[in-house]
Amino acid sequence: MGVTEQILSQIAGNPWAGLQRADGLWTDIREGTRPIPSLVDTESTALNGTDWDVVIAGATLGVVIGTALVQRGWRVLLLERGELRGREQEWNISRKELQTLVRLGLLTEAELEEAIASQYNPARVAFHEGVELWVEDVLNIGVDPVTLLDQLKTKFLVAGGRLLEQTAFEGATVQPNGVTIRAGGQVLTSRLLLDMMGHFSPIAAQARHVQQPGAQPDGICLVVGTCAEGFTANNPKANDSGDLMASFAPIRNQCQYFWEAFPAKDGRTTYLFTYIDSAAERQSLEALFDDYFELLPEYQGIERSQLDFKRALFGVLPCYRQSPLKPGWDRILQVGDSSGTQSPLSFGGFGALLRHLPRLVEGLDEALTVDCLDQKSLGLINGYQPTIAVTWLFQRAMRVGLDQKLGANQVNEMLSAVFRVMEASGEATLKPFLQDVVQFPALASTMLKTGFAAPLTVAKVLPQVGLPALLRWTGHYAGLGAYSLLSLISRGGADVELKFSPKTLFYLHRWKELLEYGAGMDYDD
Ligand SMILES: Cc1cc2nc3c(=O)[nH]c(=O)nc-3n(C[C@H](O)[C@H](O)[C@H](O)COP(=O)(O)OP(=O)(O)OC[C@H]3O[C@@H](n4cnc5c(N)ncnc54)[C@H](O)[C@@H]3O)c2cc1C
């Protein structure tokens, strides 16, 4: 029995079985054997009315959007194939994003505090033989998903929402005035279907296949980790701080390994993650977990035998260059992980949803009000955002191709060079980046300064990422500049709104939001 099986099979809830299922999925992705779902079709006959304004498939973060919409008076139904219950492991987030729940009236301040399970400061960013820096108030709050989702579920039901648990989405037919949805043997009709079934949503997979036949994920983040007690055995202060991103070794197995550590309500969470492609030869999650257990003592300065493992955590997180995903049909929109709106670096999908929540709720509310539920209109809610697109190259620069011969410490050297410049530029540059927001002025000055400070290191990145990726990135970089400029201009345009029809206003509002969020300028508000 391997070390991973030995440890995971002793943890409550049998995460070993879950790891094997996740590894099965990962094998299918690598071998390209995942079936392409075909659960959505279209029909030209109209419905005789609809039972719901919005049906949301997938209730984990669906309950956040669902509660906001039901509180605005819409008829909302949540479908969940299992039970609507948050995971035991905290979601880490920064205060500003979390506060959105209060700003939108979803929680009171007191309820929000109740959902916070842990808080800490400071957090470290450090790379092998390179930079070490500390920041405050970034991803330093651990939210208890069980409490949060329970609070929201109650609000959702009290406001008149309906929840169907143990009811899996099975298929949908898009019709001119609504969608017929099949779920758990029932037939439901709705004006709009929100697909919130996560990274492996069958609707999102079908939509991607229609837009890019046979497309494989453009990148994968493999993550494994645990929450354990006992880190303070040798050092009482060992759990007073966290790591946002740390490495303490050069490239191994054609991967640069990164680590994260967060104080948690019942111990310390540590993750090992790496960015890779989905080539068939890549390692399994179990193999990465074996490395995690081998390296954890060196990372945290403690013997494995001193730790009491409470939970095991893991994921195969796919990402696609074409993100956010454009709607594949009228009346169906992806939200949450299925939409690809989260950063391809952090994969902090809870944080990303809360950051985008004000514009999503506004956009959906207005779309329902003025009946802008066609593919093109919904496409503006999930429109192109250069701030996400430019982040792609950063992921690419942290990835080592199976046939690439990079210097053993090349990725660490590059990251150290960039973070040294960002640290010297100050918090206004560093903090948005660490919170998944890339802004044009900060990016432009960081690139320029890094180019001067470490020209050889920067030069090595070019052959690593390749010319096509670099050229594509240059387009997104120009897009980020254009969005920033247009967003600044659009901020002055509020007075002329009265002259337009409601549908034109819908388009104007979506463009304004897209420019602001797509340029990362929402961060400054
Ligand atoms: C190890 C790990 C650590 C993470 N840590 C953080 C963190 O600290 N901070 C952060 O912001 N994010 C974190 N994330 C990411 C975060 O968990 C996700 O972004 C978030 O859960 C996305 O929510 P979602 O509702 O979009 O998708 P999911 O969480 O995948 O939920 C999808 C929902 O759809 C349901 N569903 C699926 N298929 C069907 C169907 N056919 N019918 C009905 N329902 C269905 C599922 O049961 C589930 O409830 C982490 C992820 C991992 C893997």
XYZ file of C-alpha atoms and ligand atoms in Angstrom:
578
model
C 0.000 0.000 0.000
C 1.401 3.410 -1.007
C 1.759 6.313 1.412
C -1.218 8.176 -0.083
C -3.568 5.218 0.197
C -2.303 4.540 3.724
C -3.026 8.094 4.943
C -6.176 8.857 2.949
C -7.928 5.596 3.791
C -7.636 6.483 7.490
C -9.335 9.864 7.122
C -13.087 10.086 7.798
C -15.279 10.032 4.686
C -12.863 7.819 2.725
C -11.156 10.454 0.540
C -9.074 7.611 -0.944
C -12.143 6.493 -2.929
C -12.762 10.112 -4.012
C -9.137 10.418 -5.130
C -9.462 7.334 -7.275
C -12.598 8.746 -8.918
C -10.822 12.042 -9.564
C -7.842 10.159 -10.992
C -10.238 8.270 -13.299
C -11.537 11.607 -14.580
C -7.974 12.915 -14.984
C -7.003 9.793 -16.954
C -9.990 10.339 -19.260
C -8.958 13.956 -19.832
C -5.351 12.974 -20.600
C -6.387 10.194 -22.935
C -9.133 12.284 -24.587
C -11.751 9.642 -23.793
C -14.278 11.828 -22.012
C -17.586 11.489 -23.886
C -19.001 14.700 -25.314
C -22.429 15.210 -23.785
C -25.407 16.085 -25.930
C -28.024 17.087 -23.387
C -29.200 20.357 -24.944
C -31.235 20.660 -28.115
C -33.514 23.261 -29.673
C -37.109 23.247 -30.880
C -39.086 25.887 -32.772
C -42.472 25.415 -31.041
C -43.241 27.903 -28.298
C -44.136 26.980 -24.720
C -47.542 27.763 -23.216
C -45.984 29.911 -20.490
C -43.210 29.076 -18.024
C -43.271 27.909 -14.396
C -40.027 29.669 -13.460
C -38.095 32.764 -14.450
C -34.771 31.143 -13.591
C -33.814 27.518 -13.014
C -30.286 27.097 -11.657
C -28.622 23.701 -12.165
C -25.970 23.229 -9.445
C -26.616 24.723 -6.035
C -23.167 25.080 -4.426
C -22.633 28.657 -5.581
C -26.003 28.586 -7.325
C -27.597 29.449 -4.001
C -25.666 32.757 -3.922
C -27.047 33.935 -7.274
C -30.395 32.260 -6.584
C -30.882 34.176 -3.343
C -29.990 37.503 -4.957
C -32.486 36.901 -7.795
C -35.322 35.595 -5.647
C -34.922 38.640 -3.388
C -35.445 40.787 -6.476
C -38.801 39.145 -7.055
C -37.966 36.492 -9.669
C -39.374 32.947 -9.544
C -36.242 30.858 -8.932
C -35.750 27.093 -8.704
C -32.475 25.493 -7.615
C -31.613 21.990 -8.827
C -28.960 20.026 -6.971
C -27.996 16.436 -7.753
C -26.838 15.862 -4.161
C -27.547 17.815 -1.006
C -27.065 21.582 -0.779
C -24.300 21.579 1.801
C -20.979 23.370 1.800
C -17.743 21.415 2.010
C -16.018 21.160 5.424
C -12.871 22.847 4.168
C -12.817 26.656 4.323
C -12.745 28.855 1.235
C -10.049 31.498 1.548
C -10.946 34.965 0.366
C -10.106 38.635 0.967
C -12.409 40.851 3.033
C -13.350 43.180 0.191
C -14.823 40.402 -1.963
C -16.588 38.814 0.982
C -18.188 42.109 1.922
C -20.149 41.951 -1.373
C -22.591 39.627 0.389
C -23.457 42.434 2.810
C -23.436 45.154 0.127
C -26.015 43.203 -1.892
C -28.169 42.572 1.185
C -27.652 38.803 1.148
C -26.200 38.696 4.679
C -26.074 41.067 7.608
C -22.697 42.016 9.091
C -23.426 39.711 12.039
C -24.267 36.774 9.750
C -21.112 37.363 7.758
C -18.974 37.264 10.904
C -20.695 34.029 11.883
C -19.649 32.471 8.560
C -15.999 33.432 9.065
C -14.193 30.451 10.549
C -10.620 31.744 10.588
C -8.549 34.867 9.964
C -4.837 35.396 9.900
C -2.077 37.777 8.838
C 0.468 38.054 7.275
C 0.876 35.872 4.187
C 4.088 35.090 2.358
C 5.102 34.850 -1.292
C 8.460 33.096 -1.671
C 10.396 31.305 -4.376
C 13.330 28.905 -4.170
C 16.645 30.804 -3.914
C 14.769 34.016 -4.630
C 12.375 36.575 -3.314
C 10.511 36.362 -0.014
C 7.872 38.995 0.708
C 4.956 39.406 3.070
C 1.521 40.930 2.536
C -1.449 41.647 4.776
C -5.176 41.111 4.167
C -4.920 38.977 1.036
C -6.914 35.698 1.075
C -6.565 35.847 4.844
C -10.166 35.005 5.714
C -11.392 31.423 5.860
C -15.144 31.188 5.246
C -16.929 28.113 6.515
C -18.912 26.895 3.464
C -21.263 24.815 5.643
C -22.420 27.871 7.613
C -22.477 30.225 4.630
C -24.494 27.983 2.335
C -26.870 27.124 5.158
C -27.517 30.816 5.841
C -28.134 31.487 2.161
C -30.338 28.424 1.756
C -32.584 29.709 4.561
C -32.764 33.184 2.982
C -33.495 31.664 -0.411
C -36.367 29.552 0.893
C -37.807 32.341 3.068
C -37.851 34.672 0.049
C -39.909 32.110 -1.912
C -37.252 30.160 -3.813
C -37.704 26.435 -4.384
C -34.916 23.898 -3.915
C -34.930 20.384 -5.362
C -32.147 18.284 -3.835
C -31.171 14.798 -5.051
C -32.439 15.975 -8.430
C -29.900 15.851 -11.236
C -30.140 17.946 -14.385
C -30.662 15.523 -17.292
C -31.341 17.639 -20.346
C -32.860 20.805 -21.802
C -34.702 21.902 -24.919
C -34.421 25.551 -25.860
C -37.636 26.954 -27.312
C -38.464 30.444 -28.606
C -39.953 31.702 -25.327
C -38.383 29.397 -22.723
C -36.435 26.272 -21.868
C -37.879 22.874 -21.018
C -35.654 21.213 -18.432
C -35.597 17.541 -17.539
C -34.328 16.736 -14.054
C -34.829 13.785 -11.726
C -37.718 12.499 -13.830
C -39.509 15.889 -13.720
C -40.170 18.358 -16.532
C -39.783 22.037 -15.675
C -40.151 25.158 -17.783
C -38.229 28.363 -17.291
C -37.382 31.587 -19.104
C -33.678 31.169 -18.298
C -31.419 28.276 -17.292
C -28.236 29.035 -15.382
C -25.609 26.324 -15.640
C -23.720 26.295 -12.336
C -22.568 22.672 -12.440
C -18.882 23.458 -12.058
C -15.801 22.742 -14.177
C -17.190 19.499 -15.553
C -20.681 20.720 -16.365
C -22.130 18.659 -19.233
C -23.801 21.769 -20.705
C -20.517 23.691 -20.706
C -18.734 20.696 -22.275
C -21.331 20.560 -25.058
C -21.144 24.325 -25.649
C -17.321 24.193 -25.828
C -17.490 21.311 -28.266
C -19.882 23.261 -30.503
C -17.577 26.304 -30.438
C -14.273 24.383 -30.692
C -14.889 20.776 -31.780
C -12.620 18.336 -29.941
C -11.061 21.062 -27.800
C -8.977 19.773 -24.897
C -8.323 22.004 -21.848
C -5.536 24.452 -22.661
C -4.081 24.070 -19.203
C -4.592 22.113 -16.009
C -3.864 22.944 -12.417
C -3.428 19.797 -10.354
C -3.869 20.404 -6.646
C -3.570 18.095 -3.650
C -3.437 18.845 0.055
C -4.672 18.225 3.538
C -5.910 19.962 6.622
C -4.025 18.650 9.648
C -3.369 19.402 13.311
C 0.016 19.270 14.972
C 2.046 21.887 13.074
C 2.658 23.800 16.305
C 4.281 20.814 18.059
C 7.812 22.210 17.546
C 6.955 25.882 17.174
C 3.860 27.471 18.811
C 3.842 30.250 16.176
C 4.008 27.889 13.194
C 0.352 28.422 12.324
C 0.192 32.213 12.753
C 0.913 33.013 9.116
C 0.186 31.576 5.685
C 1.696 31.158 2.238
C -0.102 32.475 -0.836
C 2.427 30.918 -3.162
C 5.727 29.359 -2.192
C 8.297 27.056 -3.697
C 11.351 25.575 -2.051
C 12.746 23.395 -4.815
C 13.602 23.547 -8.504
C 11.661 21.793 -11.290
C 10.811 18.151 -10.571
C 9.015 15.662 -12.879
C 8.864 18.420 -15.550
C 6.720 20.449 -13.125
C 7.346 23.448 -10.927
C 5.731 22.620 -7.598
C 4.083 25.450 -5.638
C 2.710 25.370 -2.128
C -0.007 27.207 -0.255
C -0.663 27.170 3.487
C -3.571 28.657 5.432
C -4.351 28.565 9.147
C -7.741 26.815 9.375
C -10.382 26.540 12.095
C -9.214 23.047 12.986
C -5.563 22.954 11.993
C -3.507 24.083 9.037
C -4.332 23.589 5.372
C -1.438 22.942 3.019
C -1.742 22.505 -0.725
C 0.738 21.417 -3.379
C -0.222 22.588 -6.868
C 1.316 22.689 -10.304
C 0.378 23.942 -13.771
C 0.641 21.403 -16.549
C -0.745 20.422 -19.938
C -3.011 17.407 -20.317
C -0.514 15.113 -22.079
C -1.147 11.391 -21.549
C 2.263 10.959 -19.820
C 1.515 13.451 -17.036
C 1.439 12.135 -13.491
C -1.672 11.012 -11.650
C -3.155 12.842 -8.675
C -2.010 9.932 -6.516
C 1.589 10.382 -7.691
C 1.365 14.094 -6.900
C -0.035 13.229 -3.474
C 2.929 10.853 -2.918
C 5.240 13.804 -3.624
C 3.159 15.998 -1.322
C 3.571 13.585 1.608
C 7.283 13.200 0.870
C 7.933 16.957 0.672
C 5.514 18.270 3.337
C 7.975 17.708 6.247
C 10.628 19.782 4.469
C 8.075 22.490 3.555
C 6.626 22.881 7.049
C 9.602 21.729 9.150
C 7.736 18.911 10.857
C 7.679 15.117 10.751
C 4.633 13.510 9.172
C 4.172 11.356 12.247
C 3.547 14.524 14.310
C 0.535 15.444 12.197
C -3.062 14.358 12.585
C -4.648 14.530 9.131
C -8.292 15.680 9.294
C -9.158 16.070 5.629
C -7.660 15.399 2.212
C -8.295 17.873 -0.608
C -7.607 17.559 -4.283
C -8.766 18.722 -7.677
C -8.134 18.640 -11.397
C -8.850 22.186 -12.473
C -9.087 22.643 -16.232
C -8.864 25.983 -17.953
C -9.471 27.144 -21.466
C -7.969 30.062 -23.327
C -11.438 30.928 -24.614
C -12.846 32.085 -21.313
C -15.344 33.212 -20.188
C -17.292 30.623 -22.139
C -19.705 32.206 -24.632
C -23.281 30.931 -24.358
C -23.986 28.049 -26.725
C -27.714 28.755 -27.038
C -30.398 31.332 -26.279
C -31.642 31.261 -22.665
C -28.724 29.265 -21.176
C -25.809 30.926 -19.411
C -22.824 29.524 -17.516
C -22.036 31.077 -14.130
C -19.353 30.085 -11.590
C -16.641 27.543 -12.427
C -18.525 26.334 -15.519
C -18.116 29.796 -17.071
C -14.327 29.993 -16.730
C -14.522 33.483 -15.199
C -12.057 32.578 -12.441
C -8.342 33.249 -12.757
C -6.348 30.478 -14.459
C -3.703 31.069 -11.772
C -5.548 30.914 -8.461
C -8.715 29.036 -9.443
C -10.374 30.872 -6.540
C -13.854 30.366 -7.949
C -15.681 31.387 -4.774
C -13.746 34.656 -4.649
C -14.269 35.205 -8.384
C -18.027 34.696 -8.110
C -18.291 37.220 -5.273
C -16.164 39.726 -7.145
C -18.429 39.466 -10.196
C -21.644 39.100 -8.198
C -22.823 42.741 -8.446
C -22.530 42.794 -12.235
C -23.972 39.279 -12.623
C -27.022 40.078 -10.504
C -27.551 43.452 -12.225
C -27.104 41.881 -15.642
C -29.435 38.935 -15.030
C -32.063 41.136 -13.375
C -32.061 43.538 -16.310
C -31.969 40.724 -18.889
C -35.091 39.196 -17.308
C -36.817 42.580 -17.044
C -36.315 43.623 -20.662
C -36.352 40.053 -22.019
C -32.813 40.099 -23.389
C -32.313 36.344 -23.017
C -30.992 35.499 -26.462
C -27.487 34.115 -26.994
C -26.035 37.468 -28.079
C -27.433 39.410 -25.124
C -26.376 36.779 -22.587
C -22.990 36.743 -24.300
C -22.417 40.264 -23.025
C -22.809 39.061 -19.446
C -20.010 36.555 -20.075
C -18.156 38.782 -22.530
C -14.450 38.967 -23.294
C -12.361 40.195 -20.366
C -8.715 40.943 -21.158
C -7.787 40.923 -17.463
C -8.496 37.162 -17.499
C -7.013 36.598 -20.950
C -3.622 38.178 -20.134
C -3.268 35.951 -17.074
C -2.960 33.034 -19.451
C 0.618 33.726 -20.345
C 1.581 33.801 -16.673
C 0.227 30.286 -16.249
C 2.038 29.245 -19.404
C 5.304 30.695 -18.072
C 5.017 28.568 -14.925
C 4.489 25.383 -16.887
C 7.224 23.099 -18.197
C 6.558 21.143 -21.395
C 7.324 17.412 -21.279
C 10.004 17.849 -23.942
C 11.377 21.202 -22.722
C 14.830 21.456 -21.186
C 14.591 24.462 -18.896
C 17.166 25.518 -16.338
C 16.277 23.745 -13.086
C 15.422 27.013 -11.342
C 14.169 28.991 -14.348
C 10.543 29.328 -13.230
C 11.599 30.414 -9.732
C 14.058 32.946 -11.150
C 11.414 34.443 -13.415
C 8.880 34.695 -10.594
C 11.438 36.205 -8.243
C 12.351 38.835 -10.831
C 8.703 39.791 -11.364
C 7.762 39.827 -7.669
C 10.840 41.879 -6.736
C 9.660 44.556 -9.136
C 6.052 44.365 -7.899
C 7.175 44.610 -4.281
C 9.309 47.659 -5.062
C 6.367 49.235 -6.917
C 4.245 49.006 -3.772
C 0.939 47.562 -2.615
C -1.115 49.197 -5.366
C 0.680 46.946 -7.851
C 1.171 43.838 -5.750
C -2.166 43.407 -4.010
C -4.560 43.465 -7.001
C -2.370 40.887 -8.740
C -2.456 38.601 -5.704
C -6.234 39.006 -5.680
C -6.522 37.918 -9.337
C -6.889 41.395 -10.822
C -4.468 42.476 -13.544
C -4.571 46.182 -14.366
C -2.948 47.779 -17.386
C -0.758 50.455 -15.696
C 0.605 47.976 -13.137
C 1.232 45.304 -15.765
C 2.904 47.698 -18.203
C 5.263 49.135 -15.604
C 6.049 45.706 -14.089
C 6.966 44.278 -17.486
C 9.101 47.245 -18.398
C 10.943 47.288 -15.078
C 11.442 43.503 -15.056
C 12.809 43.694 -18.595
C 15.447 46.203 -17.424
C 16.201 44.528 -14.093
C 16.485 40.940 -15.338
C 16.779 40.915 -19.161
C 18.336 37.430 -19.348
C 15.638 35.899 -17.178
C 12.917 37.512 -19.293
C 14.614 36.398 -22.522
C 14.458 32.764 -21.365
C 10.671 32.948 -21.048
C 10.194 33.676 -24.753
C 11.256 30.267 -26.130
C 9.544 28.593 -23.168
C 6.086 29.976 -23.972
C 6.605 30.085 -27.749
C 5.923 32.774 -30.344
C 2.241 31.959 -31.076
C 1.341 32.247 -27.378
C 3.302 35.472 -27.114
C 1.615 37.015 -30.146
C -1.822 36.054 -28.862
C -0.932 37.545 -25.534
C 0.171 40.810 -27.140
C -3.347 41.118 -28.575
C -4.902 40.632 -25.126
C -2.433 43.114 -23.636
C -3.515 45.698 -26.225
C -7.122 44.771 -25.379
C -6.432 45.446 -21.697
C -5.085 48.886 -22.569
C -8.090 49.647 -24.784
C -10.591 48.457 -22.144
C -8.873 50.619 -19.504
C -9.105 53.706 -21.670
C -12.702 53.056 -22.721
C -13.718 52.296 -19.154
C -12.346 55.657 -18.037
C -14.289 57.379 -20.817
C -17.497 55.443 -20.086
C -17.461 56.533 -16.444
C -18.514 59.969 -17.644
C -21.444 58.688 -19.725
C -24.174 58.331 -17.066
C -26.197 61.465 -18.024
C -27.118 60.436 -21.568
C -28.856 57.193 -20.532
C -32.415 58.546 -20.454
C -32.559 58.881 -24.233
C -32.336 55.144 -24.966
C -34.833 52.265 -25.094
C -34.700 49.665 -22.263
C -33.039 47.094 -24.544
C -30.409 49.556 -25.741
C -29.792 50.501 -22.123
C -29.303 46.805 -21.331
C -26.515 46.684 -23.935
C -24.961 49.935 -22.733
C -24.935 48.779 -19.129
C -23.365 45.423 -20.009
C -20.655 47.107 -22.057
C -19.907 49.527 -19.265
C -19.550 46.667 -16.788
C -17.507 44.583 -19.209
C -15.068 47.424 -19.753
C -14.744 48.046 -16.042
C -14.357 44.408 -14.984
C -12.414 43.446 -18.092
C -9.864 46.148 -17.300
C -9.720 45.155 -13.616
C -10.969 48.626 -12.701
C -13.730 47.289 -10.458
C -10.914 46.642 -7.963
C -10.536 50.383 -7.303
C -14.220 51.053 -6.481
C -8.772 21.851 -3.293
C -9.532 23.095 -3.641
C -9.419 24.226 -2.852
C -10.101 25.402 -3.174
N -9.959 26.518 -2.378
C -10.592 27.671 -2.717
C -10.424 28.838 -1.916
O -9.737 28.828 -0.895
N -11.059 29.996 -2.308
C -11.853 30.040 -3.436
O -12.374 31.114 -3.760
N -12.031 28.937 -4.184
C -11.430 27.763 -3.859
N -11.607 26.633 -4.624
C -12.506 26.719 -5.788
C -13.965 26.636 -5.345
O -14.179 25.502 -4.549
C -14.840 26.568 -6.592
O -14.477 27.638 -7.444
C -16.312 26.671 -6.267
O -16.710 25.570 -5.514
C -17.093 26.719 -7.568
O -18.444 26.617 -7.319
P -19.472 26.191 -8.460
O -20.783 26.188 -7.775
O -19.282 27.032 -9.658
O -19.019 24.720 -8.868
P -18.946 23.440 -7.929
O -18.393 23.740 -6.586
O -18.251 22.405 -8.742
O -20.457 23.039 -7.732
C -21.199 22.489 -8.766
C -22.512 22.042 -8.187
O -23.281 21.477 -9.224
C -23.837 20.250 -8.770
N -24.071 19.433 -9.955
C -23.156 18.882 -10.787
N -23.781 18.180 -11.757
C -25.115 18.326 -11.542
C -26.275 17.860 -12.218
N -26.204 17.067 -13.293
N -27.479 18.234 -11.735
C -27.599 19.025 -10.638
N -26.513 19.476 -9.954
C -25.302 19.133 -10.401
C -22.783 19.693 -7.831
O -23.315 18.720 -6.963
C -22.349 20.959 -7.111
O -23.201 21.267 -6.041
C -10.932 25.440 -4.314
C -11.062 24.298 -5.122
C -10.381 23.143 -4.780
C -10.539 21.928 -5.669
